Structure formats: C-alpha cells, structure tokens
Coordinates of C-alpha atoms and ligand atoms in Angstrom, one line a residue:
M255 CA -36.9 -59.4 -22.4
F256 CA -33.6 -61.5 -23.1
G257 CA -35.1 -62.6 -26.3
L258 CA -35.9 -59.1 -27.6
Q259 CA -32.5 -57.9 -26.5
N260 CA -30.8 -60.6 -28.2
W261 CA -32.9 -59.9 -31.2
A262 CA -32.0 -56.3 -31.3
L263 CA -28.4 -57.1 -30.7
A264 CA -28.4 -59.4 -34.0
L265 CA -30.2 -56.9 -35.7
T266 CA -27.6 -54.3 -34.8
A267 CA -24.8 -56.6 -35.9
A268 CA -26.3 -57.5 -39.2
L269 CA -26.9 -53.6 -39.9
S270 CA -23.5 -52.8 -39.0
V271 CA -22.3 -55.6 -41.6
V272 CA -24.6 -53.9 -44.2
Q273 CA -23.2 -50.5 -43.4
Q274 CA -19.6 -51.6 -44.2
T275 CA -20.6 -53.2 -47.4
V276 CA -23.3 -50.9 -48.8
A277 CA -21.8 -48.0 -51.0
R278 CA -22.0 -44.8 -48.8
P279 CA -20.5 -41.3 -48.9
T280 CA -18.2 -40.6 -46.0
E281 CA -20.0 -38.8 -43.2
V282 CA -18.5 -35.2 -42.1
H283 CA -18.7 -34.3 -38.2
P284 CA -17.8 -30.5 -37.9
G285 CA -15.6 -29.8 -35.1
S286 CA -14.2 -27.0 -33.7
A287 CA -10.8 -25.1 -33.5
K288 CA -9.0 -27.9 -32.2
D289 CA -10.0 -29.9 -35.1
I290 CA -8.5 -27.7 -37.9
V291 CA -5.7 -29.1 -39.8
L292 CA -3.1 -26.4 -41.2
N293 CA -2.1 -27.2 -44.8
S294 CA -0.7 -25.1 -47.8
H295 CA -3.9 -25.5 -49.7
D296 CA -6.1 -23.8 -47.1
T297 CA -3.8 -21.7 -45.1
L298 CA -2.9 -18.1 -46.0
N299 CA 0.5 -17.5 -44.4
G300 CA 1.3 -13.8 -43.4
T301 CA 4.8 -12.6 -44.6
T302 CA 4.4 -9.0 -42.7
G303 CA 5.8 -8.8 -39.2
G304 CA 3.1 -7.1 -37.3
V305 CA 2.8 -4.0 -39.3
F306 CA -1.0 -4.2 -39.8
N307 CA -1.7 -5.4 -36.2
T308 CA -4.7 -3.5 -36.0
P309 CA -7.9 -3.7 -38.7
N310 CA -6.8 -1.6 -41.4
A311 CA -9.1 0.5 -44.2
G312 CA -7.9 -0.9 -47.7
N313 CA -5.2 1.2 -49.3
S314 CA -4.6 -0.6 -52.6
T315 CA -5.5 0.8 -55.9
G316 CA -7.6 -1.1 -58.3
G317 CA -11.0 -2.6 -57.9
F318 CA -13.6 -4.5 -59.6
K319 CA -17.4 -5.4 -59.2
I320 CA -18.8 -8.5 -58.7
T321 CA -22.6 -9.3 -59.5
V322 CA -23.7 -12.2 -57.8
T323 CA -27.1 -14.2 -58.8
N324 CA -28.3 -16.5 -56.1
N325 CA -30.0 -19.4 -57.7
I326 CA -29.4 -21.7 -54.8
A327 CA -31.1 -20.7 -51.3
S328 CA -31.7 -18.0 -49.0
G329 CA -29.2 -17.6 -46.2
L330 CA -26.2 -17.4 -48.9
K331 CA -23.4 -15.8 -47.6
C332 CA -20.0 -14.6 -49.4
Y333 CA -16.7 -14.2 -48.1
V334 CA -13.6 -12.9 -50.0
T335 CA -9.9 -14.1 -48.8
G336 CA -6.4 -13.4 -50.1
Q337 CA -3.1 -11.5 -49.6
D338 CA -2.8 -7.9 -50.1
P339 CA 0.4 -7.5 -52.6
N340 CA 0.6 -3.8 -51.7
K341 CA 0.9 -4.7 -47.9
N342 CA 3.7 -7.3 -48.2
K343 CA 1.2 -10.2 -48.9
A344 CA -0.7 -9.6 -45.3
P345 CA -3.8 -12.1 -45.4
A346 CA -6.8 -9.9 -46.0
M347 CA -10.5 -10.4 -45.7
L348 CA -13.1 -8.2 -47.2
Q349 CA -15.8 -6.8 -44.5
N350 CA -19.2 -5.6 -44.9
D351 CA -18.0 -2.1 -45.1
G352 CA -16.0 -2.7 -48.2
T353 CA -12.5 -2.4 -46.6
W354 CA -9.9 -5.1 -46.1
Y355 CA -9.4 -6.7 -42.8
Y356 CA -6.2 -7.7 -42.0
P357 CA -6.6 -10.8 -39.4
T358 CA -4.7 -10.9 -36.2
S359 CA -4.8 -13.0 -33.0
S360 CA -3.8 -12.2 -29.7
G361 CA -3.9 -16.0 -28.9
E362 CA -1.3 -18.5 -28.2
V363 CA 1.4 -19.0 -31.1
G364 CA 0.1 -21.6 -33.5
T365 CA -3.5 -21.7 -31.9
P366 CA -6.4 -21.1 -34.2
Q367 CA -8.4 -18.1 -33.0
P368 CA -12.0 -17.6 -34.7
I369 CA -12.1 -14.5 -36.8
T370 CA -15.2 -12.5 -35.4
A371 CA -14.8 -9.5 -37.8
D372 CA -17.7 -8.5 -39.9
V373 CA -16.6 -10.4 -43.0
G374 CA -19.7 -12.5 -43.9
I375 CA -21.4 -10.8 -46.6
P376 CA -25.1 -11.7 -46.6
M377 CA -26.4 -12.3 -50.4
N378 CA -30.3 -11.2 -51.2
D379 CA -32.7 -13.9 -51.6
K380 CA -32.9 -16.8 -54.1
G381 CA -33.4 -15.2 -57.6
Q382 CA -31.9 -12.0 -56.7
T383 CA -28.8 -10.6 -57.3
T384 CA -26.1 -8.5 -55.1
D385 CA -23.3 -6.3 -55.9
I386 CA -19.8 -6.6 -54.0
Q387 CA -17.0 -4.3 -54.9
I388 CA -13.5 -5.7 -54.8
P389 CA -11.5 -2.6 -53.5
G390 CA -7.9 -3.3 -54.7
Y391 CA -5.6 -5.9 -55.7
L392 CA -5.2 -9.6 -54.0
I393 CA -3.6 -12.5 -54.7
S394 CA -4.1 -16.3 -53.9
A395 CA -7.5 -15.0 -53.5
R396 CA -10.8 -16.9 -53.2
V397 CA -14.3 -15.5 -53.3
W398 CA -16.2 -18.1 -51.1
F399 CA -20.1 -18.8 -51.2
A400 CA -21.8 -20.7 -48.5
V401 CA -25.3 -21.6 -47.6
G402 CA -24.9 -20.4 -44.1
D403 CA -21.7 -19.4 -42.2
L404 CA -18.2 -20.1 -42.7
Q405 CA -15.7 -20.3 -40.0
F406 CA -12.0 -18.7 -40.5
F407 CA -9.3 -18.6 -38.0
A408 CA -6.4 -16.4 -37.3
I409 CA -3.3 -17.9 -36.1
A410 CA -0.5 -15.9 -34.5
N411 CA 2.9 -17.0 -35.7
A412 CA 6.2 -17.0 -33.7
D413 CA 7.7 -14.5 -36.1
G414 CA 5.0 -12.0 -35.3
T415 CA 3.2 -12.5 -38.5
Y416 CA -0.4 -13.9 -38.8
S417 CA -1.9 -16.7 -40.9
V418 CA -5.4 -17.3 -41.8
A419 CA -7.2 -21.2 -41.7
Q420 CA -10.0 -21.4 -44.1
P421 CA -12.3 -24.1 -44.4
S422 CA -10.8 -27.3 -45.8
E423 CA -12.7 -29.7 -47.8
S424 CA -10.6 -32.8 -47.1
N425 CA -11.0 -32.6 -43.2
T426 CA -14.3 -34.1 -42.2
A427 CA -13.8 -32.2 -38.8
D428 CA -13.3 -28.9 -40.1
P429 CA -15.7 -26.6 -38.4
S430 CA -17.5 -25.6 -41.5
A431 CA -17.5 -29.1 -42.8
G432 CA -21.4 -29.1 -42.3
V433 CA -22.0 -26.4 -44.6
S434 CA -22.3 -26.5 -48.6
W435 CA -19.7 -24.3 -49.9
G436 CA -17.4 -23.4 -53.1
F437 CA -15.1 -20.9 -54.3
I438 CA -13.6 -19.0 -57.4
E439 CA -9.9 -18.5 -57.0
F440 CA -8.2 -15.3 -58.3
D441 CA -5.1 -13.3 -58.6
Y442 CA -5.4 -9.6 -59.1
E443 CA -2.2 -7.5 -59.5
E444 CA -1.3 -4.1 -61.2
E445 CA 0.8 -5.6 -63.9
S446 CA -1.1 -8.8 -64.8
G447 CA -4.6 -7.9 -64.3
L448 CA -7.2 -10.4 -63.3
Y449 CA -7.0 -14.1 -63.7
A450 CA -9.8 -16.0 -62.3
N451 CA -10.9 -19.8 -62.4
I452 CA -13.3 -22.3 -61.6
S453 CA -11.7 -25.8 -61.2
Y454 CA -12.7 -29.1 -59.9
V455 CA -9.1 -30.5 -59.5
D456 CA -9.2 -30.7 -56.0
F457 CA -13.0 -31.0 -55.1
V458 CA -16.8 -30.2 -56.4
G459 CA -18.8 -27.9 -54.0
L460 CA -21.5 -25.7 -54.5
P461 CA -22.0 -25.0 -58.1
L462 CA -20.6 -21.7 -59.2
G463 CA -20.5 -20.2 -62.9
M464 CA -18.8 -16.9 -64.0
S465 CA -18.3 -14.4 -66.8
L466 CA -15.6 -11.4 -66.8
T467 CA -16.2 -8.3 -68.8
N468 CA -13.2 -6.1 -69.6
S469 CA -12.8 -2.6 -70.7
T470 CA -13.6 -3.0 -74.3
G471 CA -16.9 -4.7 -73.4
A472 CA -15.7 -8.4 -74.4
V473 CA -16.8 -11.0 -72.1
Q474 CA -15.5 -14.6 -71.3
T475 CA -17.5 -17.3 -69.6
A476 CA -17.1 -20.5 -67.5
L477 CA -20.8 -21.8 -66.7
G478 CA -19.7 -24.4 -64.5
L479 CA -22.3 -27.1 -63.2
P480 CA -25.9 -27.3 -63.0
S481 CA -27.6 -26.9 -59.7
T482 CA -28.0 -30.8 -59.1
A483 CA -24.5 -31.8 -60.1
V484 CA -23.2 -33.1 -56.7
T485 CA -26.1 -35.3 -56.4
S486 CA -25.8 -36.6 -60.0
I487 CA -22.0 -36.9 -59.6
C488 CA -22.3 -39.1 -56.5
G489 CA -24.9 -41.2 -58.0
D490 CA -22.6 -42.1 -60.9
L491 CA -19.6 -42.5 -58.5
K492 CA -21.8 -45.1 -56.5
T493 CA -22.3 -46.8 -59.6
Q494 CA -18.7 -47.0 -60.5
A495 CA -17.8 -48.4 -57.1
G496 CA -20.3 -51.0 -57.6
K497 CA -18.6 -51.8 -60.8
D498 CA -15.1 -52.1 -59.8
G499 CA -15.2 -52.2 -55.9
K500 CA -12.9 -49.2 -55.9
P501 CA -14.1 -46.2 -53.0
W502 CA -15.3 -43.9 -55.8
D503 CA -18.6 -43.4 -53.5
K504 CA -16.5 -42.4 -50.7
L505 CA -15.3 -39.5 -52.6
C506 CA -18.6 -37.8 -51.6
Q507 CA -19.2 -36.2 -48.3
S508 CA -22.5 -35.9 -46.8
I509 CA -24.1 -35.0 -43.5
N510 CA -27.5 -36.4 -42.4
G511 CA -28.0 -37.7 -45.7
T512 CA -27.5 -34.5 -47.4
T513 CA -24.7 -34.6 -50.0
L514 CA -22.5 -31.4 -49.7
R515 CA -19.5 -32.1 -52.0
V516 CA -17.1 -34.6 -53.8
L517 CA -13.2 -34.8 -53.4
S518 CA -10.9 -35.6 -56.1
P519 CA -9.2 -39.2 -55.9
Y520 CA -6.1 -37.1 -55.2
T521 CA -7.6 -35.0 -52.3
Y522 CA -9.1 -38.2 -50.9
M523 CA -6.0 -40.3 -50.7
M524 CA -4.0 -37.6 -49.2
V525 CA -6.2 -37.7 -46.1
P526 CA -4.4 -40.2 -43.7
G527 CA -6.5 -43.5 -43.4
N528 CA -8.1 -43.1 -46.8
T529 CA -7.0 -46.2 -48.7
G530 CA -8.3 -48.1 -51.7
F531 CA -6.8 -46.0 -54.2
D532 CA -3.0 -46.9 -53.5
D533 CA -2.6 -49.3 -55.8
Y534 CA -5.4 -48.4 -58.3
F535 CA -3.2 -48.0 -61.4
S536 CA -0.2 -50.6 -60.7
D537 CA -1.9 -53.1 -63.1
Y538 CA -2.2 -50.7 -65.8
V539 CA 1.1 -49.2 -65.4
D540 CA 2.9 -52.5 -65.8
K541 CA 0.8 -53.0 -69.0
V542 CA 1.9 -49.7 -70.4
W543 CA 5.4 -50.5 -69.6
E544 CA 5.2 -53.8 -71.2
Q545 CA 3.7 -52.5 -74.3
Y546 CA 6.2 -49.8 -75.0
S547 CA 9.1 -52.0 -74.4
S548 CA 8.6 -53.2 -77.9
T549 CA 7.3 -50.3 -79.7
G550 CA 7.7 -46.5 -79.6
L551 CA 5.4 -44.2 -77.6
T552 CA 5.4 -40.9 -79.6
I553 CA 5.1 -37.6 -77.5
L554 CA 4.0 -34.7 -79.6
P555 CA 5.3 -31.9 -77.6
Q556 CA 3.1 -29.1 -79.4
N557 CA 5.6 -26.4 -78.3
G558 CA 7.5 -26.0 -81.6
N559 CA 10.0 -29.1 -80.2
P560 CA 10.5 -32.1 -82.3
N561 CA 8.6 -35.1 -81.5
A562 CA 10.1 -37.5 -78.9
T563 CA 9.7 -41.3 -79.6
C564 CA 10.2 -42.8 -76.0
T565 CA 10.8 -46.5 -75.2
V566 CA 10.8 -48.5 -71.8
S567 CA 14.3 -50.1 -71.3
G568 CA 14.9 -52.0 -68.1
E569 CA 12.7 -50.2 -65.6
T570 CA 12.4 -46.7 -67.1
L571 CA 10.8 -45.1 -70.1
D572 CA 13.6 -43.1 -71.9
C573 CA 12.4 -40.2 -74.0
P574 CA 15.0 -38.3 -76.3
G575 CA 15.8 -34.6 -75.3
D576 CA 14.2 -35.4 -71.8
N577 CA 16.6 -34.7 -69.0
K578 CA 15.1 -37.3 -66.7
N579 CA 13.8 -41.1 -67.1
Y580 CA 10.6 -42.2 -66.1
T581 CA 10.2 -44.9 -63.4
K582 CA 6.9 -46.4 -62.8
P583 CA 4.8 -43.9 -61.4
S584 CA 2.7 -44.6 -58.0
S585 CA -1.1 -44.2 -58.3
A586 CA -0.5 -41.1 -56.2
D587 CA 1.9 -39.9 -58.6
I588 CA -0.9 -40.3 -61.3
F589 CA -3.7 -38.7 -59.4
G590 CA -1.8 -36.0 -58.5
C591 CA 0.6 -35.1 -61.5
N592 CA 3.2 -33.5 -59.3
T593 CA 5.5 -36.2 -57.6
G594 CA 7.8 -38.9 -58.4
P595 CA 8.6 -39.2 -61.9
L596 CA 5.8 -37.0 -62.9
T597 CA 7.7 -34.0 -61.3
V598 CA 8.4 -31.1 -63.2
D599 CA 11.0 -28.6 -62.1
N600 CA 10.8 -25.6 -64.2
D601 CA 14.2 -24.2 -63.2
V602 CA 16.1 -27.0 -64.6
D603 CA 13.9 -29.4 -66.8
T604 CA 13.9 -29.5 -70.7
A605 CA 11.3 -28.3 -72.9
I606 CA 10.8 -32.2 -73.7
H607 CA 10.4 -33.0 -70.0
K608 CA 7.9 -29.9 -69.4
A609 CA 5.9 -31.3 -72.6
A610 CA 6.4 -35.1 -71.6
V611 CA 4.7 -35.0 -68.0
P612 CA 1.4 -33.3 -68.8
R613 CA 1.0 -35.8 -71.9
L614 CA 1.7 -38.9 -70.0
C615 CA -0.3 -37.7 -67.0
A616 CA -3.2 -36.8 -69.2
A617 CA -2.8 -40.2 -70.9
F618 CA -2.6 -41.9 -67.6
H619 CA -5.9 -40.4 -66.3
R620 CA -8.0 -41.1 -69.3
A621 CA -6.4 -44.3 -70.0
T622 CA -5.6 -43.9 -73.7
F623 CA -2.0 -45.6 -73.8
L624 CA -3.2 -49.1 -74.9
L625 CA -6.2 -47.9 -77.3
D626 CA -5.5 -48.1 -81.1
G627 CA -3.7 -45.0 -81.9
G628 CA -2.7 -44.5 -78.2
D629 CA 0.9 -44.8 -79.0
V630 CA 1.0 -41.1 -80.2
Q631 CA 0.1 -38.8 -77.4
P632 CA -2.1 -36.7 -77.7
S633 CA -3.6 -37.8 -80.6
L634 CA -7.1 -39.6 -79.7
G635 CA -9.9 -37.1 -79.2
A636 CA -12.2 -37.0 -76.3
K637 CA -14.4 -40.0 -77.4
S638 CA -11.6 -42.3 -76.6
Y639 CA -11.1 -40.7 -73.1
Y640 CA -12.2 -42.9 -70.1
T641 CA -13.0 -45.7 -72.2
A642 CA -11.2 -48.3 -70.5
D643 CA -12.0 -50.3 -67.1
V644 CA -9.3 -47.9 -65.5
G645 CA -8.9 -44.4 -65.2
N646 CA -9.9 -41.1 -63.5
F647 CA -13.7 -41.6 -63.4
Y648 CA -14.3 -38.5 -61.0
S649 CA -12.8 -36.6 -64.1
Q650 CA -15.0 -38.4 -66.7
I651 CA -18.0 -38.0 -64.6
I652 CA -17.6 -34.0 -64.0
H653 CA -17.3 -33.6 -67.8
K654 CA -20.3 -35.3 -68.4
Y655 CA -22.2 -32.9 -66.3
E656 CA -20.3 -29.5 -67.0
V657 CA -22.5 -27.0 -69.1
D658 CA -20.2 -25.7 -71.5
G659 CA -17.1 -28.3 -71.0
K660 CA -15.3 -25.9 -68.8
G661 CA -13.4 -26.5 -65.6
Y662 CA -10.0 -28.8 -65.2
A663 CA -11.0 -32.0 -63.2
F664 CA -7.1 -33.1 -63.2
S665 CA -4.1 -30.7 -63.5
Y666 CA -3.4 -31.4 -67.0
D667 CA -7.1 -31.4 -68.1
D668 CA -5.8 -28.9 -71.2
V669 CA -3.9 -31.6 -73.1
N670 CA -5.4 -32.4 -76.3
P671 CA -4.9 -32.9 -79.9
E672 CA -4.3 -29.9 -82.0
G673 CA -7.6 -28.0 -82.6
N674 CA -9.4 -29.6 -79.7
E675 CA -11.5 -27.5 -77.0
N676 CA -9.6 -26.3 -74.0
A677 CA -11.4 -27.5 -71.0
S678 CA -9.9 -24.3 -69.0
G679 CA -12.6 -22.7 -66.6
S680 CA -10.3 -19.4 -66.4
V681 CA -11.0 -15.7 -67.4
S682 CA -8.9 -13.1 -67.5
S683 CA -8.3 -9.4 -68.2
K684 CA -5.8 -6.6 -68.1
S685 CA -8.5 -4.3 -67.2
P686 CA -11.6 -6.1 -65.8
T687 CA -14.7 -4.0 -65.0
L688 CA -17.5 -6.6 -64.1
M689 CA -17.4 -10.2 -62.8
T690 CA -20.5 -11.9 -62.8
V691 CA -21.2 -15.0 -60.5
T692 CA -24.1 -17.3 -60.6
V693 CA -24.4 -19.6 -57.5
G694 CA -26.2 -22.9 -57.6
G695 CA -26.2 -23.5 -61.4
P696 CA -26.9 -21.3 -64.7
T697 CA -30.3 -19.5 -64.6
E698 CA -32.7 -21.5 -66.5
Ligands
NAG191 C1 1.4 -22.0 -44.1 O1 1.7 -22.5 -42.5 C2 1.2 -23.9 -42.2 C3 1.6 -24.1 -40.9 O2 3.1 -23.5 -40.7 C4 1.9 -24.9 -43.3 O3 1.4 -26.0 -43.3 C5 1.4 -24.2 -44.8 O4 2.1 -25.1 -45.7 C6 1.8 -22.8 -44.8 N1 1.2 -22.5 -46.3 C7 1.9 -21.8 -47.2 C8 0.8 -21.5 -48.7 O5 3.0 -21.9 -47.5
NAG192 C1 -1.5 4.4 -49.1 O1 -0.2 3.9 -49.7 C2 0.5 4.7 -50.4 C3 1.8 3.8 -51.2 O2 2.0 2.6 -50.4 C4 1.1 5.8 -49.5 O3 2.0 6.6 -50.2 C5 -0.1 6.7 -48.8 O4 0.5 7.3 -47.8 C6 -1.1 5.6 -48.4 N1 -2.3 5.9 -48.0 C7 -2.9 5.9 -46.7 C8 -4.1 6.8 -46.4 O5 -2.4 5.3 -45.7
NAG193 C1 -6.7 -21.2 -60.2 O1 -6.3 -20.0 -60.1 C2 -5.6 -20.1 -58.8 C3 -5.1 -18.6 -58.3 O2 -4.3 -17.9 -59.7 C4 -4.1 -20.9 -59.2 O3 -3.3 -20.8 -58.2 C5 -4.8 -22.1 -59.6 O4 -3.3 -23.2 -59.7 C6 -5.5 -22.0 -60.7 N1 -6.0 -23.4 -61.1 C7 -6.1 -24.0 -62.1 C8 -6.5 -25.3 -62.1 O5 -5.7 -23.4 -63.4
NAG194 C1 -27.5 -33.2 -38.4 O1 -28.6 -34.0 -37.5 C2 -28.0 -33.6 -35.9 C3 -28.8 -34.4 -35.1 O2 -29.9 -34.6 -35.5 C4 -28.5 -31.9 -36.0 O3 -27.9 -31.4 -34.6 C5 -27.5 -31.3 -37.0 O4 -27.9 -29.9 -36.8 C6 -27.9 -31.5 -38.5 N1 -27.0 -31.1 -39.3 C7 -27.5 -30.5 -40.7 C8 -26.4 -29.8 -41.1 O5 -28.5 -30.9 -40.9
NAG195 C1 5.0 -35.1 -85.1 O1 3.9 -36.2 -85.3 C2 2.7 -35.8 -85.7 C3 1.7 -36.6 -85.8 O2 2.5 -37.9 -86.0 C4 2.9 -35.1 -87.2 O3 1.8 -34.7 -87.6 C5 4.2 -33.8 -87.1 O4 4.3 -33.5 -88.4 C6 5.4 -34.2 -86.4 N1 6.0 -33.1 -86.1 C7 7.4 -33.1 -86.5 C8 8.3 -31.9 -86.0 O5 7.9 -34.2 -86.9
NAG196 C1 18.0 -42.8 -69.1 O1 18.3 -44.3 -69.6 C2 19.3 -44.6 -70.8 C3 19.2 -46.2 -71.0 O2 18.2 -46.8 -70.4 C4 20.3 -43.9 -70.5 O3 21.1 -44.2 -71.6 C5 20.3 -42.6 -70.1 O4 21.4 -42.0 -69.9 C6 19.3 -42.2 -69.1 N1 19.0 -40.8 -69.0 C7 19.0 -40.3 -67.9 C8 18.8 -38.6 -68.0 O5 19.1 -40.7 -66.7
NAG197 C1 -6.0 -23.4 -72.2 O1 -6.4 -22.2 -71.6 C2 -5.7 -21.8 -70.4 C3 -6.3 -20.6 -70.0 O2 -6.3 -19.6 -71.1 C4 -4.0 -21.8 -70.8 O3 -3.4 -21.2 -69.8 C5 -3.6 -23.2 -71.1 O4 -2.1 -22.8 -71.9 C6 -4.5 -23.5 -72.7 N1 -4.3 -24.7 -72.7 C7 -3.6 -25.1 -74.1 C8 -3.2 -26.5 -74.3 O5 -3.9 -24.2 -75.1
NAG198 C1 -10.6 -8.0 -73.6 O1 -11.2 -9.2 -73.8 C2 -10.7 -9.6 -75.2 C3 -11.4 -11.2 -75.5 O2 -11.0 -12.0 -74.5 C4 -9.5 -9.5 -75.8 O3 -9.3 -9.8 -77.0 C5 -8.9 -8.2 -75.4 O4 -7.6 -8.0 -75.6 C6 -9.2 -7.8 -73.9 N1 -8.9 -6.5 -73.9 C7 -8.2 -5.7 -72.6 C8 -7.9 -4.4 -72.5 O5 -8.0 -6.7 -71.8

C-alpha cells in the first residue's frame, strides 16, 4: 500500500516536472464578475450623466445591414457594442428587437453587474446566413461573434454615468474566457461614414472575414484567416518556443485541450506575472546601436519630407529633423510601439519623428536593421522580414496564414517600401450599404 502510494507520489512529481518543461498553452479558468479586470482596451466608459437611465429605443439616424455567414458551428451568437455619438457617447448594445439598449446598473458604484437585456443575437446554423440591421451611428464599436454566450457587465460610476465591461482576451479568469470569440471593430458617424477593421495587433480569436459594399456598388474585402488558423498558429509558436526557449507557446490559451485564441506578445507581457519576453530584444538593440554608431541609418519618411540619416552618438540614436533623440527601447516599447522612445505625440512631434517611429518599430519587429540593405528603412521587401533569429514571430506566423495578406499583426505593419502591398485589414465608406461577415474562415 505504502509502496504504491510512494510510487504514485513519485509519478506525480515526475509529471509536474514534465508539465513545467514541456511546451504548453496557457490554460484559462473562467471566473465571475469579481474576476473582471477593468482596462482601457475593453471598457466602454459612459460620458452621460444618467440621461438614459432606462432602456431606450434607438433615435440615431443612419444604419447599414450586416449579412453574416456562419461557417463555424451551430450556436453562434452575435453582439454589437459601442457608444452612441448622438446620445453623448452613452454605451450601447444592440438588442434582438433591433433597437439600442443603453446599459445601466443599480448595483454598488464600481461593481460589475451582469447585463441581462436581450443582447445575444442568435445566428442561423452552420452553412446559413443571418441578417442584422445596425440601426444608427455607433463609435468605438465592435461586432462580436462567439460560439456560445458572452457575458457583458454594467458598472455604475460615482458621477452617475455607466460603463460596460466587455470580455477581455488577456484575463484568463474573465467570465467569457472559456468561449471562442472574435470581433470586428468599427467607427460609424454621419460625417466620416463607416471605418471597420479586422486586426491581430492584440490577439487572434475566432476567424472573421469581411467585405463592404458602398452606394456605388464598389466592394472592399479583407478575408482574414482560415478556419483552422488558431490551431496552426499555435503549432508554429510551439515550434518557435522549442527553437529559442521563449514562451511563444504561452501566447496560446486553451481550455480542456481546446485552443481558443492567441495573444500578441505585447498583450501577453502586459499581464502581471507573464515574464519571458522582458529582455527579448536587448541583445539585438545593443547590436543595432553598435552598428549605427559607425555607419548611418537612413529613414525614408515617404511623406514628402527629406530623407534623414541617423547615427548613434553616446547612448542615443539621433535623426536630423527629429525633435527627440532615441534612447535604447525596451522589449515592451518595441512590442507595443507606443511607449518610451517610441512614443509619438501628434501635437508636438515633427514630421520626421512621426515617420521615424513607425519605421524604427517595423524594423525591430521584422529584425531588418542588420541585414544587407537594412541601413535604409524601409527598403527591404517582405522576403527579408523575420529572417533573423530574433523578431516578432507571432506576426510572421499570422502573415503566413492570412488568406489575402490582410490584417495588421503589429501597429505599424503598414510600413513597407514604396509600391508594396498594404496589410491593412480595413474597409471604409462614406455611404455603406452592406457589410458581409464570414465567421470561421472563407467559404470554400
Ligand atoms: C474606463 O474606466 C476604467 C475604470 O475606471 C478605466 O480603467 C479605463 O481605462 C477607462 N476606459 C477608457 C476607454 O477610458
Ligand atoms: C430624436 O432626436 C432628435 C434630435 O436629437 C430629436 O429632435 C427628436 O425629438 C428625437 N426623437 C425621439 C422620438 O426621441
Ligand atoms: C481598428 O478600428 C478601430 C475603430 O476605428 C480603431 O480604434 C483601431 O485602432 C483600428 N485598429 C487598427 C489596427 O487599425
Ligand atoms: C472543461 O472541463 C470541465 C471539467 O470537466 C467542465 O466543467 C467544463 O464544462 C469544460 N469546459 C469546456 C469549455 O469544455
Ligand atoms: C531618399 O532615398 C531614397 C533611397 O535611397 C531615394 O530613392 C530618394 O530619392 C531619396 N529622397 C530624397 C528626397 O533625397
Ligand atoms: C540629440 O543629441 C545630439 C547629440 O548627441 C544633440 O546635439 C541634440 O541636441 C540632441 N537633440 C535633442 C532633441 O535632444
Ligand atoms: C494602408 O491602408 C490604411 C487603410 O486604408 C491606411 O490608413 C494607411 O495609411 C495605409 N498605409 C500606407 C503606408 O499607405
Ligand atoms: C465606393 O468605394 C469605391 C472603392 O473603394 C470608392 O472609390 C468610392 O469613392 C466609394 N464611393 C462612396 C460614395 O463611398
């Protein structure tokens, strides 16, 4: 008996060692309202002072139709969230009756309360289409698709306004963490019309593709990723983790062996406790600084401004015409492209700074600085991207699977030599009539 127990203990200990060393995705543990983490990415904050305290039928004009093709599974749900620009940006959700619901909460200030209004719109079965009418203008908006139910929460604020907490991809205890979901983001206003995108800057979830038809009948498309994308991407990330020992495999989240989504390195490293990428670019940055202390790095601003040849002197990279010098960026600065020396302040920065930051950032992600010809940025084509033994391999792998090469995988993914393809997965129109969305990869 003792012998057996000891053997079992030894086996358990051996297994736990294996668990720590074998590449594995991050397991999610869906929680409840108390596990919600409020952040700027997933919280819609109210800006009205209790004017729309009761559910309110839509009264904004404008509108367009979305035709959804379900290529994934039965039980698909759609949710539409955003802020109503005609109601002082009150958080709004589309109800099954086709009107906006403006979430409120009678709960304690700051405490998320489940939204129980009729906001989960069921999609027809796999292989079928469903029409949704967006009744009016909406900003900071998302069209969510989920295989199952998503949970949204209303929060009463001290100033009498209300916020909405949406599902978060980075919080492994989010109440919706165990569901596979994805969204298209859009802004739709009377003046500017509709701008919508699919992007992988933050994560890859349920594969979505879209097209937009405007009043002249012209069609724009962004096809997205195939149905098996998440599994394929996670397989490749596991291989990459095996090569360099970095936690690429941990970017993947799964539940009970089913892979759900993939976080970008930046989203992953912003979660407290997720180490492993903190010094990822350090050696590379040192080498880049060393190289460009003896030779010039030419930035092509591609915006009508003269080329700028930068050099490292002392600790900083200095570019003529730039109002700021660049200290060595941290790995988080590089993965996020918007902090430290890679910050852009549109109000004060020069045109050269606004052009240099995206170009420096893209050259770090793709690790092109030390390649032949890398002293002119951007000048090397996509064949040279991600060929070094360091770089944003999450981005490389996503581009490998994109059906039509569209969808940004980091914020300055549109930086390319003149005449190259633009990876923007966005569509826009002053007069949209129809958006089509395909859930679960393009129809074969
Ligand atoms: C909304 O409020 C929450 C909680 O105060 C805050 O964390 C978040 O950054 C705000 N979101 C936006 C988009 O400003
Ligand atoms: C809708 O909004 C317009 C302008 O804000 C206002 O004049 C009109 O009375 C509103 N209609 C309803 C039914 O609330
Ligand atoms: C996608 O669109 C939303 C809404 O307009 C915007 O906030 C976001 O920055 C866009 N993302 C990209 C990668 O363009
Ligand atoms: C995962 O497994 C647990 C325990 O067996 C079960 O309660 C849960 O429903 C499963 N979740 C999913 C998404 O399969
Ligand atoms: C900037 O450099 C590029 C490539 O070296 C060259 O083709 C272009 O003419 C230069 N532009 C200016 C304004 O000198
Ligand atoms: C950048 O550094 C150079 C010398 O290294 C210095 O002459 C220049 O004033 C600095 N520029 C800024 C904007 O700090
Ligand atoms: C790529 O396309 C997007 C959307 O049309 C646009 O905002 C962006 O400026 C383009 N980038 C380049 C480098 O042309
Ligand atoms: C419709 O889309 C086409 C192609 O993108 C564009 O050239 C045209 O200006 C658009 N028309 C309107 C009215 O938005």
